Coordinates of C-alpha atoms and ligand atoms in Angstrom, one line a residue:
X1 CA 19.8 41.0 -69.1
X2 CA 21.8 41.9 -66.2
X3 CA 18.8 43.8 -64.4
X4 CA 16.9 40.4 -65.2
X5 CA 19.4 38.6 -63.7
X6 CA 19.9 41.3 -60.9
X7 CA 16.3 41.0 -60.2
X8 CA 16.3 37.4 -60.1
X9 CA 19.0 36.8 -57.6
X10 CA 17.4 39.3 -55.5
X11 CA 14.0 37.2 -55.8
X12 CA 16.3 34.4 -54.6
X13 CA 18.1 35.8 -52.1
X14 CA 14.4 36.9 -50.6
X15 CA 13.1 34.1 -51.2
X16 CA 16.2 32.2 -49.1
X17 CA 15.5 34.7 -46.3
X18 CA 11.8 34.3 -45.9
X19 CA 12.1 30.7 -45.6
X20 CA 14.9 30.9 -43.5
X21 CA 13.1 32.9 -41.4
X22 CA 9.9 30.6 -41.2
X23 CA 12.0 27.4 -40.8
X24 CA 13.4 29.0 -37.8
X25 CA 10.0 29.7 -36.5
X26 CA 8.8 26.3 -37.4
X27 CA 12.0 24.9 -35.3
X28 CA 11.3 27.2 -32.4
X29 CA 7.9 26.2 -32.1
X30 CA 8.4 22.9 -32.7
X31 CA 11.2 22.7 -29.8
X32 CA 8.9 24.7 -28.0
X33 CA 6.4 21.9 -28.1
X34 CA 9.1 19.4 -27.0
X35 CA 10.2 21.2 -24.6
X36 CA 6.3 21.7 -23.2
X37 CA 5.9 18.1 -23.6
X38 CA 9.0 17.1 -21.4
X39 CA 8.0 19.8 -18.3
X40 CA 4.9 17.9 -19.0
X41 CA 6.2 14.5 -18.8
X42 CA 9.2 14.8 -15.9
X43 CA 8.4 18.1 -13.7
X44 CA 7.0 17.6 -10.6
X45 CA 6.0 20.5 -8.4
X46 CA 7.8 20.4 -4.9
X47 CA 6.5 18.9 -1.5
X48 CA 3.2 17.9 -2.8
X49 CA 1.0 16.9 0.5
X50 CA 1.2 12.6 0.5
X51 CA -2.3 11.2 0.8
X52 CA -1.9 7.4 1.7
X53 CA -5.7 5.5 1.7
X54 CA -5.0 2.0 2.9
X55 CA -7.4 -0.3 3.7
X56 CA -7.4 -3.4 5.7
X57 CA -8.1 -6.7 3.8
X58 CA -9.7 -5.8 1.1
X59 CA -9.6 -8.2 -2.1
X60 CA -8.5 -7.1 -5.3
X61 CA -11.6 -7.2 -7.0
X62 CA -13.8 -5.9 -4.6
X63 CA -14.0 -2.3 -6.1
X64 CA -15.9 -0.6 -8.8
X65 CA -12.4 0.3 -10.8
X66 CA -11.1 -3.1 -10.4
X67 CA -13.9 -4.8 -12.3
X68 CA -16.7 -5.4 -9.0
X69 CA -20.4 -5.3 -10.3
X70 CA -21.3 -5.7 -6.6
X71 CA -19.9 -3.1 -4.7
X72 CA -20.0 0.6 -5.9
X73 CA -17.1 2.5 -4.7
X74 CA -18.2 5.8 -6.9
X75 CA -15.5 8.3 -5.1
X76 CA -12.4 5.6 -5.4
X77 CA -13.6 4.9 -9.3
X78 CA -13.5 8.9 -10.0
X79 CA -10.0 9.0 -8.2
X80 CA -8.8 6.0 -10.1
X81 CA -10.4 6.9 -13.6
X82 CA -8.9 10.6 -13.2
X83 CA -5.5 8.9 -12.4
X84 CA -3.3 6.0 -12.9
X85 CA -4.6 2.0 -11.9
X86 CA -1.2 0.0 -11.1
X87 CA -2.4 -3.7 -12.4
X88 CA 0.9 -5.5 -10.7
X89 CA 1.5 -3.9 -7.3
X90 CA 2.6 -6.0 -4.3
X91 CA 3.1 -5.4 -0.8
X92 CA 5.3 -6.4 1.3
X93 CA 3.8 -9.7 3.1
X94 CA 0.2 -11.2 3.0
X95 CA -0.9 -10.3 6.1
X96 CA -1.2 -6.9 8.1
X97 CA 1.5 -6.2 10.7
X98 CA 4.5 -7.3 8.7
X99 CA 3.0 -5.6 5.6
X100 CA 2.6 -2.3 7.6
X101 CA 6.0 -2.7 9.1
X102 CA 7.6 -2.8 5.7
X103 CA 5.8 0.3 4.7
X104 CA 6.9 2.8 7.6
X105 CA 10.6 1.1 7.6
X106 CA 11.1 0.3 3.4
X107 CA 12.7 -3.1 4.5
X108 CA 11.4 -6.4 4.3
X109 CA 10.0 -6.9 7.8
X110 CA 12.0 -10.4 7.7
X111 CA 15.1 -8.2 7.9
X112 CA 14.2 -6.4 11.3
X113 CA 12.4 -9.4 13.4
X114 CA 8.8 -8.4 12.3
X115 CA 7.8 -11.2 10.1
X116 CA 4.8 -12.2 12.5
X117 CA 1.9 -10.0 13.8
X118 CA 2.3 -8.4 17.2
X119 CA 0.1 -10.5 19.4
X120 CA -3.3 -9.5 20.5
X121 CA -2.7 -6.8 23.8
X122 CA 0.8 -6.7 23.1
X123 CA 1.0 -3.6 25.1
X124 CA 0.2 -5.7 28.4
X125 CA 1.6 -9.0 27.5
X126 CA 4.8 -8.8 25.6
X127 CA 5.7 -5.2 25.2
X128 CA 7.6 -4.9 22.2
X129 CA 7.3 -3.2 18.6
X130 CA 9.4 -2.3 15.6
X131 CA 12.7 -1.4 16.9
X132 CA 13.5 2.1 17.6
X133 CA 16.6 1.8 15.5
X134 CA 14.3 2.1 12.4
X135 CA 13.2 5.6 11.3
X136 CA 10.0 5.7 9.5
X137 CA 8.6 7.4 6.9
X138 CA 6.7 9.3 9.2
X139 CA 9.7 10.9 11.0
X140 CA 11.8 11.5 7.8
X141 CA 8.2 13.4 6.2
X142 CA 8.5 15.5 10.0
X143 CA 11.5 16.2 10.0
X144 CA 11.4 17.5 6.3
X145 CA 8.7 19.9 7.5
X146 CA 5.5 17.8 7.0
X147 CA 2.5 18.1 9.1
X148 CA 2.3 14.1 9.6
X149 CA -1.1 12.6 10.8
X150 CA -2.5 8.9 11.0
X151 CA -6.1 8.0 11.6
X152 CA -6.4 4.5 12.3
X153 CA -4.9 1.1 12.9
X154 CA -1.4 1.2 13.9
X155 CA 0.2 -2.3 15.0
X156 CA 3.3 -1.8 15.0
X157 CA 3.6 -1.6 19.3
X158 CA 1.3 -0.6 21.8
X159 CA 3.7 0.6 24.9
X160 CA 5.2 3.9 25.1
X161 CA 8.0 3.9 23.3
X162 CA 6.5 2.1 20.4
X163 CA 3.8 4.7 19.7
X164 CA 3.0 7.0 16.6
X165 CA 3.6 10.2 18.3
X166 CA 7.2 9.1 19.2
X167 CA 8.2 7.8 15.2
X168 CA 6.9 11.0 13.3
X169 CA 3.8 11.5 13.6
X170 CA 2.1 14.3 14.7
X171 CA -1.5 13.7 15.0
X172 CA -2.3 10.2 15.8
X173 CA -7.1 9.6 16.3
X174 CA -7.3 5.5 16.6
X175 CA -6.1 2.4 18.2
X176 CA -2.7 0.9 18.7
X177 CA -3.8 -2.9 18.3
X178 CA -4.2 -5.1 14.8
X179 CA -8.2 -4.3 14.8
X180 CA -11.1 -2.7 16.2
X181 CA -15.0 -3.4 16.9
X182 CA -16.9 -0.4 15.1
X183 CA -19.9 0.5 17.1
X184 CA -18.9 2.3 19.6
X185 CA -21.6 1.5 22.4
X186 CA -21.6 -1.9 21.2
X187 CA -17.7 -2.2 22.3
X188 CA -18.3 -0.3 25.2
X189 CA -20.6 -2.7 26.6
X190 CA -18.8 -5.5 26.0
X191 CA -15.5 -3.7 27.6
X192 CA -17.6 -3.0 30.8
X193 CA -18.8 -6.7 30.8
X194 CA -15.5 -8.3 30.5
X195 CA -14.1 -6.2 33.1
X196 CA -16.7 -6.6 35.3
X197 CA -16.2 -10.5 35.2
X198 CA -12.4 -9.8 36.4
X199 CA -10.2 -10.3 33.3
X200 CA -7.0 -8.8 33.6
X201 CA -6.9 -7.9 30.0
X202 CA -9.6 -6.9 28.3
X203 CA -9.3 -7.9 24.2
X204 CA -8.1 -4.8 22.9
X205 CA -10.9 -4.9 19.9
X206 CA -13.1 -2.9 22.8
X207 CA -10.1 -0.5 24.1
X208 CA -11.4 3.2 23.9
X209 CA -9.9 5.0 20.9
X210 CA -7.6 7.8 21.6
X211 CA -6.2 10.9 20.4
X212 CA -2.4 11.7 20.6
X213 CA -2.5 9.4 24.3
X214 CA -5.7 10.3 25.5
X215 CA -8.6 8.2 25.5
X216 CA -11.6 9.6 23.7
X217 CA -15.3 8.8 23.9
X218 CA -16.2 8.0 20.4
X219 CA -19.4 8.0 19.0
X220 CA -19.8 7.7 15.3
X221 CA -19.3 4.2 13.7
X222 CA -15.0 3.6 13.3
X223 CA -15.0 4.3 9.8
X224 CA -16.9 7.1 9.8
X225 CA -15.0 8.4 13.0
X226 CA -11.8 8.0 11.0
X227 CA -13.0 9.9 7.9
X228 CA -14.0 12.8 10.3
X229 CA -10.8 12.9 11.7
X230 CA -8.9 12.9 8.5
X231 CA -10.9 15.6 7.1
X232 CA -10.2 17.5 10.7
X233 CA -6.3 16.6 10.3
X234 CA -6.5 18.2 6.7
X235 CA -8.3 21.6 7.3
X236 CA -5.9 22.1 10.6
X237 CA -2.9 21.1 8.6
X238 CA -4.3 23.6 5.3
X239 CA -4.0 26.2 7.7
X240 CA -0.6 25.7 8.0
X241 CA 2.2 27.0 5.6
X242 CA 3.9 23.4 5.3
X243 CA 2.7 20.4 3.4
X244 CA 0.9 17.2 5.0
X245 CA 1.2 13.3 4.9
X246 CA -1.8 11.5 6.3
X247 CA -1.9 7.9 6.6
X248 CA -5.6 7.0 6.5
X249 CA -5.1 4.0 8.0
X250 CA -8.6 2.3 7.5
X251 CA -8.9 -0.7 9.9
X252 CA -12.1 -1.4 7.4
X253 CA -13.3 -4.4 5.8
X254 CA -11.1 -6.4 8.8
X255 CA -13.2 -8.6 11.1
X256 CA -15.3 -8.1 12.9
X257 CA -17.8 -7.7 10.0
X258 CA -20.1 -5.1 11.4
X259 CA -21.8 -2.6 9.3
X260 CA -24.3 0.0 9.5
X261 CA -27.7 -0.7 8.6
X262 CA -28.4 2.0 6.1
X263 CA -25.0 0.5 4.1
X264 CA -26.7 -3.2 4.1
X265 CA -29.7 -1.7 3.1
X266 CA -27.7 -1.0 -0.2
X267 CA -26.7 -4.4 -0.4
X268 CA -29.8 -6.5 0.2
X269 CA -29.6 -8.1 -3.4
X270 CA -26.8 -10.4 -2.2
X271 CA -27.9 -13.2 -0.2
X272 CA -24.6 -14.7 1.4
X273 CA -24.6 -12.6 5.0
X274 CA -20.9 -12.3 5.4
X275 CA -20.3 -11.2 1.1
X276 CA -23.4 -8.4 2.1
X277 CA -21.8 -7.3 5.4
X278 CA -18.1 -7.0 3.9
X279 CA -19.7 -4.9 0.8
X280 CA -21.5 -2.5 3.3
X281 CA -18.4 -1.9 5.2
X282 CA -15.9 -1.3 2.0
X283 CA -19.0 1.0 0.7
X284 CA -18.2 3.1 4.2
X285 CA -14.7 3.3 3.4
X286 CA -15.9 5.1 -0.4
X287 CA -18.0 7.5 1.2
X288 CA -15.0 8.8 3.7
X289 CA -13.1 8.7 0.7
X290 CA -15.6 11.1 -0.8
X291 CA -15.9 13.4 2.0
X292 CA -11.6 13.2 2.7
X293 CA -11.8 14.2 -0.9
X294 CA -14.2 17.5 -0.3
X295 CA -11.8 18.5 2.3
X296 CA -9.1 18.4 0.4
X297 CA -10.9 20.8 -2.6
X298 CA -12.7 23.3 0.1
X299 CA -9.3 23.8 2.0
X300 CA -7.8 24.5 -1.6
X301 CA -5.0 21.5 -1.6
X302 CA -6.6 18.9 -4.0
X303 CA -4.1 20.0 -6.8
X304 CA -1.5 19.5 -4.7
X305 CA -1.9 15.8 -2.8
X306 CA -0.3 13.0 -4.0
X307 CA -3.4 10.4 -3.3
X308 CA -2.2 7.0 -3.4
X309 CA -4.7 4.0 -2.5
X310 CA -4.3 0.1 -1.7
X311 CA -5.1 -2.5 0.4
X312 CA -1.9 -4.2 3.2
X313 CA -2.9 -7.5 1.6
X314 CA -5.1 -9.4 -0.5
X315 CA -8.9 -10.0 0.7
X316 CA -10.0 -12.6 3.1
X317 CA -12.2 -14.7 1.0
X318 CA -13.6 -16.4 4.5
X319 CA -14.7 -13.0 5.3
X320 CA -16.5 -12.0 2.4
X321 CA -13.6 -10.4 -0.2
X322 CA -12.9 -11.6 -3.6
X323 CA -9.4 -11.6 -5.6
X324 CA -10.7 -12.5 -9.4
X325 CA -9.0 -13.3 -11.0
X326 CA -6.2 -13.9 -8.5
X327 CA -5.4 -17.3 -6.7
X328 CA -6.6 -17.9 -3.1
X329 CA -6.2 -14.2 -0.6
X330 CA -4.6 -13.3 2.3
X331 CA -1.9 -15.2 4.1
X332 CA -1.3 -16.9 0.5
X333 CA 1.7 -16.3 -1.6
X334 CA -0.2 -17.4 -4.8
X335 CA -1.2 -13.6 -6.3
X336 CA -4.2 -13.3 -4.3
X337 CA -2.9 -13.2 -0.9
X338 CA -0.2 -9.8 -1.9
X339 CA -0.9 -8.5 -5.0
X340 CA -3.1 -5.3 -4.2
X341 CA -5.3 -2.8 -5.9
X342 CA -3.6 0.3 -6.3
X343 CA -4.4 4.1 -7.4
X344 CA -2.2 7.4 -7.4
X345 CA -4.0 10.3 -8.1
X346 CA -2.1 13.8 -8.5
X347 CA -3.9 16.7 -10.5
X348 CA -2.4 17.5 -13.6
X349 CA 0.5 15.1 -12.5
X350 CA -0.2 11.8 -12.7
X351 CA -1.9 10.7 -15.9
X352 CA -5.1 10.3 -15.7
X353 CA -7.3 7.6 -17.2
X354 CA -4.0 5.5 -17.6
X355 CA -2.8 1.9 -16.6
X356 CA 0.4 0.9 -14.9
X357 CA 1.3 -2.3 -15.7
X358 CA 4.7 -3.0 -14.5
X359 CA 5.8 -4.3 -11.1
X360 CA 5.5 -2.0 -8.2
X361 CA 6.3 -2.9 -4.5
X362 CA 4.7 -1.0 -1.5
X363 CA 8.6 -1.1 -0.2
X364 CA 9.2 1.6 -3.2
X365 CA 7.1 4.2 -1.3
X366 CA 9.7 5.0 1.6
X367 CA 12.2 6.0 -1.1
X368 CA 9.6 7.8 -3.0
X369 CA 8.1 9.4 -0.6
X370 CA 11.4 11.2 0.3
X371 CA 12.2 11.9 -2.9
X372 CA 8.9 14.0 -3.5
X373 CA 9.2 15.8 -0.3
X374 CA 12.5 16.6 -1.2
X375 CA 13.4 14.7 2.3
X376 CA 16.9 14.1 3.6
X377 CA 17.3 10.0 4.3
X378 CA 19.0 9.1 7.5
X379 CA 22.4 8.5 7.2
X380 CA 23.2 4.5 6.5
X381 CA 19.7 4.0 6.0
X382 CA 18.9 0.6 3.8
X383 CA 15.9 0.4 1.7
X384 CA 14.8 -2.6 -0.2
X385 CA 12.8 -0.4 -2.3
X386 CA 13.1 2.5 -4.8
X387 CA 12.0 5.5 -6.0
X388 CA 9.9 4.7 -9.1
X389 CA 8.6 8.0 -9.4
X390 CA 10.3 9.5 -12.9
X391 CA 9.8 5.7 -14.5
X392 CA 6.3 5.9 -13.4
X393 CA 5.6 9.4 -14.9
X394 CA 7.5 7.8 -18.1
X395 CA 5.2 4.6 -18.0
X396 CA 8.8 2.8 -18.1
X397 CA 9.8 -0.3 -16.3
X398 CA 11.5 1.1 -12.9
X399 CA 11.9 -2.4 -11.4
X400 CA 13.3 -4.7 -14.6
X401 CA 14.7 -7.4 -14.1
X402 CA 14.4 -7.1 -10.0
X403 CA 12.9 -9.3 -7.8
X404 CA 9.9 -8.9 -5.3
X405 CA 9.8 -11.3 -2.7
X406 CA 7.0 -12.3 -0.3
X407 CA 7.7 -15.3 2.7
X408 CA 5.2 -16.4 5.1
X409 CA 6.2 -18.8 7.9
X410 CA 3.2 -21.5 8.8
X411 CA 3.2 -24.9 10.9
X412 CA 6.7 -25.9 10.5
X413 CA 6.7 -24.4 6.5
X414 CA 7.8 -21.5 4.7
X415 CA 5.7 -20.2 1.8
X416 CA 7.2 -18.1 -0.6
X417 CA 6.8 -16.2 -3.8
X418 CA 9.5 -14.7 -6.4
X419 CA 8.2 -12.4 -9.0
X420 CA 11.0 -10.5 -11.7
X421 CA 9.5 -9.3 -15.0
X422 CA 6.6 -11.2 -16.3
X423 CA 7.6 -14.4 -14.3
X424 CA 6.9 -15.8 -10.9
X425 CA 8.4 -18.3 -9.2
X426 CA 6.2 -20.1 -5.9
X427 CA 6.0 -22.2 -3.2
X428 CA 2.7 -22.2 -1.4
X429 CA 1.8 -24.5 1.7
X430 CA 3.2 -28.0 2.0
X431 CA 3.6 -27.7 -1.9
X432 CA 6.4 -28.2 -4.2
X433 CA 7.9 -25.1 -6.2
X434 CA 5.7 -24.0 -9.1
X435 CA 6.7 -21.4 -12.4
X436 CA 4.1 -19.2 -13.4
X437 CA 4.4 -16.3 -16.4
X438 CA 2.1 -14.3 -14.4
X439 CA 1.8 -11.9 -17.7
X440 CA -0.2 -14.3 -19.3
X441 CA -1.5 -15.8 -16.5
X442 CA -2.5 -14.1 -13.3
X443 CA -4.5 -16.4 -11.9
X444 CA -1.7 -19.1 -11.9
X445 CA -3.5 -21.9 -13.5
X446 CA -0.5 -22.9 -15.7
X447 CA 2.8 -24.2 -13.8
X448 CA 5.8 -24.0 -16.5
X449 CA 8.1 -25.4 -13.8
X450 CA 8.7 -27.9 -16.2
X451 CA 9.1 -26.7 -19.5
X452 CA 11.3 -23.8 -17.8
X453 CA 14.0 -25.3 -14.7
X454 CA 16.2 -22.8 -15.5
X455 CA 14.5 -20.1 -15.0
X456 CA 12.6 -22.2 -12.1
X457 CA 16.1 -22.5 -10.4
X458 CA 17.6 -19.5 -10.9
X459 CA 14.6 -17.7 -9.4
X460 CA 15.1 -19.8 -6.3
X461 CA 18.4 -19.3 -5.7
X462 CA 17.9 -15.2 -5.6
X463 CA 15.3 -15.6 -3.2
X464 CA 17.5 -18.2 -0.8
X465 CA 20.3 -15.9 -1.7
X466 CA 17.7 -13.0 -0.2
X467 CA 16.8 -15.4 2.7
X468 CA 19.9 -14.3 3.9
X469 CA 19.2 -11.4 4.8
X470 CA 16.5 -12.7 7.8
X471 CA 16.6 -12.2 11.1
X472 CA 14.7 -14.4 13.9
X473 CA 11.2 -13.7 14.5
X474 CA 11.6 -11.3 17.4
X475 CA 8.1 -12.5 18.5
X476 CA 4.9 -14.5 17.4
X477 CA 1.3 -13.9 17.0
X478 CA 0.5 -16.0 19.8
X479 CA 2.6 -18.2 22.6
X480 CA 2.3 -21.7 20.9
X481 CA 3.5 -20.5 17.5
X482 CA 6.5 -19.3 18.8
X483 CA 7.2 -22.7 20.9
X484 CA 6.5 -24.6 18.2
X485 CA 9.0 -22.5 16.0
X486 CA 11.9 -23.8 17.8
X487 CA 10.2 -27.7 18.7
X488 CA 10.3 -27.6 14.7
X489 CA 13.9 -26.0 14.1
X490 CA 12.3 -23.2 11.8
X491 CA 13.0 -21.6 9.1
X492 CA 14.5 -24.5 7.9
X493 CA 15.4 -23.0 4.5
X494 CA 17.4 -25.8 3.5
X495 CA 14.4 -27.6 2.8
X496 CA 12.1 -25.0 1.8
X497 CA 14.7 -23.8 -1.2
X498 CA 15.2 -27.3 -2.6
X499 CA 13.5 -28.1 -5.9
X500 CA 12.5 -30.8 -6.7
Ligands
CA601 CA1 -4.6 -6.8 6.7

């Protein structure tokens, strides 16, 4: 009896062991697991290289991962499938140089004087730029040991003092002005001819490109040209032990349409000329993607670059772009004119085949940016941005219940636009204030103003609140926009914040 018993307990007491022992094993693995999941989820390796694609006008719609039949764009679609599509991003302002302004300086270009375009030849005529007391993105990437690099369109002033070389970057192939003719002896002829006929300034569409100040003879149509030199930049900078941020500033599918014949030839199925031209030239911009893209995987950094892709505002439906679903395109603050197409692409980083579908501004990739790098932010800097990075890895809101503003100044009006959560709040030209729940309705068709005044009001008050925050123009896009800024008394907020 007792050795039964004896025997017993000890089958017990095994018993009691063994599973002890495999429940701890099943708990270590399983917190194993967890713990794989979360360096997964949240780790992210140090001073990745920043890959910025941006292109120039191009609607929302107008790219095979964004729902275009017409226009292949093979290497973007492989980028975007193999990463993340962000289905609400906005920049900062529906039209290039304010837009670009807000993305070297991370404020609203409202807040710094830059809420109009740099005039055409701004170098020779009026001489000014974004101020020097902003530091850019560029210089804070430099001076945290980045090999920094733009290959394009710049914009942002054309003197001296203004230029890319001076605000952080390194390596600057391209043009200084808000566009470019692409054929190189095309624009070269027509530089000779208007200098021949005397013209003091000669449109600076037809201004030899240069490289870090110098002029260069260029041969190779601009897209192309830039392509080749971001490829260039990357194997030089590969070479190197430090990390890179290019900014592949595409001036393409901007006017002038010009494209090359072999990229119409692709196209000939669509009969409208300027739809056929504007494909060809965003079909360019794809296949520098694709070769940008062998550079990065034959100089062994593809794992390693953050790739992030959009457009500085919404397409120019007079020049060929479409924004389906989105309402009216650039210059607009319905959806169409700032709400962008958007990729990031990281290797084993950011998730692939996945959709973003909360609201990102193109203001939150200063803060980012540093944050990645690791980068120290000048001291007293403001940022109307912010980092979204862990939220994004988390698919979490990083921007609830915040606003993103967008204001355009035309003919005596201002147009705005108000966007917090699913809601957005609008005022487009020489109309009265209109509610959308964007959520449910991107296109805008359905105006809730009012079945929701509260939420109609409140909206507006932020963004007057926000208006602020504005400074004067500190120039115009041309002479007669800025006289008739003060004949008309402008901004005149008052009125433009009243509902009614
Ligand atoms: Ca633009």
């Amino acid at each position: 009896m007792k050795l039964i018993k004896f025997s017993t307990l000890l089958f017990s007491l095994l018993v009691f062991i063994v599973s002890m022992v495999s429940c701890k094993t099943a708990k270590d693995k399983s917190s194993t697991v967890i713990s794989q999941k979360v360096t997964q989820t949240i780790k992210t390796p140090e001073k990745p290289n920043i890959l910025v694609i941006l292109c120039d006008d191009l609607g929302y719609s107008d790219l095979g991962f964004n729902g275009s039949k017409e226009i292949p764009t093979p290497a973007l679609d492989d980028l975007a499938k193999n990463g993340t599509i962000f289905t609400s991003a906005y920049v900062a302002h529906p039209f290039c140089g304010p837009s670009r302004a807000s993305l070297m300086t991370g404020l609203y270009a409202h807040k710094i004087g830059a809420q109009f375009n740099l005039p055409p030849n701004s170098g020779e005529t009026i001489k000014k730029g974004i101020s020097l007391e902003e530091t850019f993105i560029s210089k804070v990437l430099d001076d945290a040991g980045y090999n920094t690099g733009i290959m394009g369109k710049w914009h942002l002033g054309s003197n001296a003092e203004f230029h890319p070389n001076v605000r952080g970057f390194d390596d600057f192939y391209g043009f200084l002005g808000g566009g470019h003719n692409y054929f190189p002896e095309q624009y070269r002829a027509a530089y000779k001819r208007q200098k021949e006929s005397g013209r003091k300034i000669i449109w600076d569409y037809l201004h030899p490109l240069e490289h870090n100040g110098k002029e260069v003879r260029e041969t190779e149509y601009i897209t192309d040209a830039l392509s080749r030199e971001g490829a260039r930049f990357i194997n030089e900078a590969s070479k190197t032990k430090d990390p890179f941020f290019l900014y592949m500033s595409y001036n393409a599918p901007h006017t002038p349409l010009e494209a090359k014949e072999e990229d119409l030839k692709l196209f000939s199925h669509i009969k409208d000329k300027k739809r056929k031209t504007y494909a060809a030239m965003v079909y360019a911009v794809d296949r520098g993607v694709k070769r940008i893209v062998n550079s990065l995987k034959e100089s062994g950094q593809y794992e390693n670059t953050l790739i992030v892709f959009f457009s500085d505002n919404g397409g120019k439906t007079k020049a060929g772009a479409t924004n389906f679903p989105l309402k009216e395109g650039k210059g607009s603050t319905y959806e169409g004119g700032y709400r962008v197409p958007m990729f990031f692409h990281w290797a084993n980083v950011v998730p692939a085949g996945k959709k973003y579908n909360y609201n990102v501004s193109a203001l939150d990739f200063y803060p980012t940016f540093a944050r990645l790098a690791g980068a120290k932010l000048p001291e007293g800097k403001q940022l109307d941005g912010k980092n979204i990075w862990d939220n994004f890895l988390q698919n979490k809101d990083a921007r609830k219940d915040e606003n993103i503003y967008v204001l355009r100044h035309r003919n005596g009006f201002s147009d705005v636009g108000v966007r917090k959560n699913e809601w957005k709040a609008v005022k487009a030209y020489q109309q009265k204030w209109k509610l959308f729940n964007v959520d449910n309705d991107m296109a805008e068709s359905n105006d809730l103003s009012k079945t929701h005044p509260k939420i109609l009001n409140n909206l507006v008050k932020e963004t007057e609140v926000w208006s602020g925050t504005h400074i004067q123009p500190l120039w115009w896009h041309d002479v007669k926009t800025g006289k008739d800024w003060k004949a008309d008394n402008m901004p005149k907020f008052d009125l433009t914040f009243k509902v009614d």
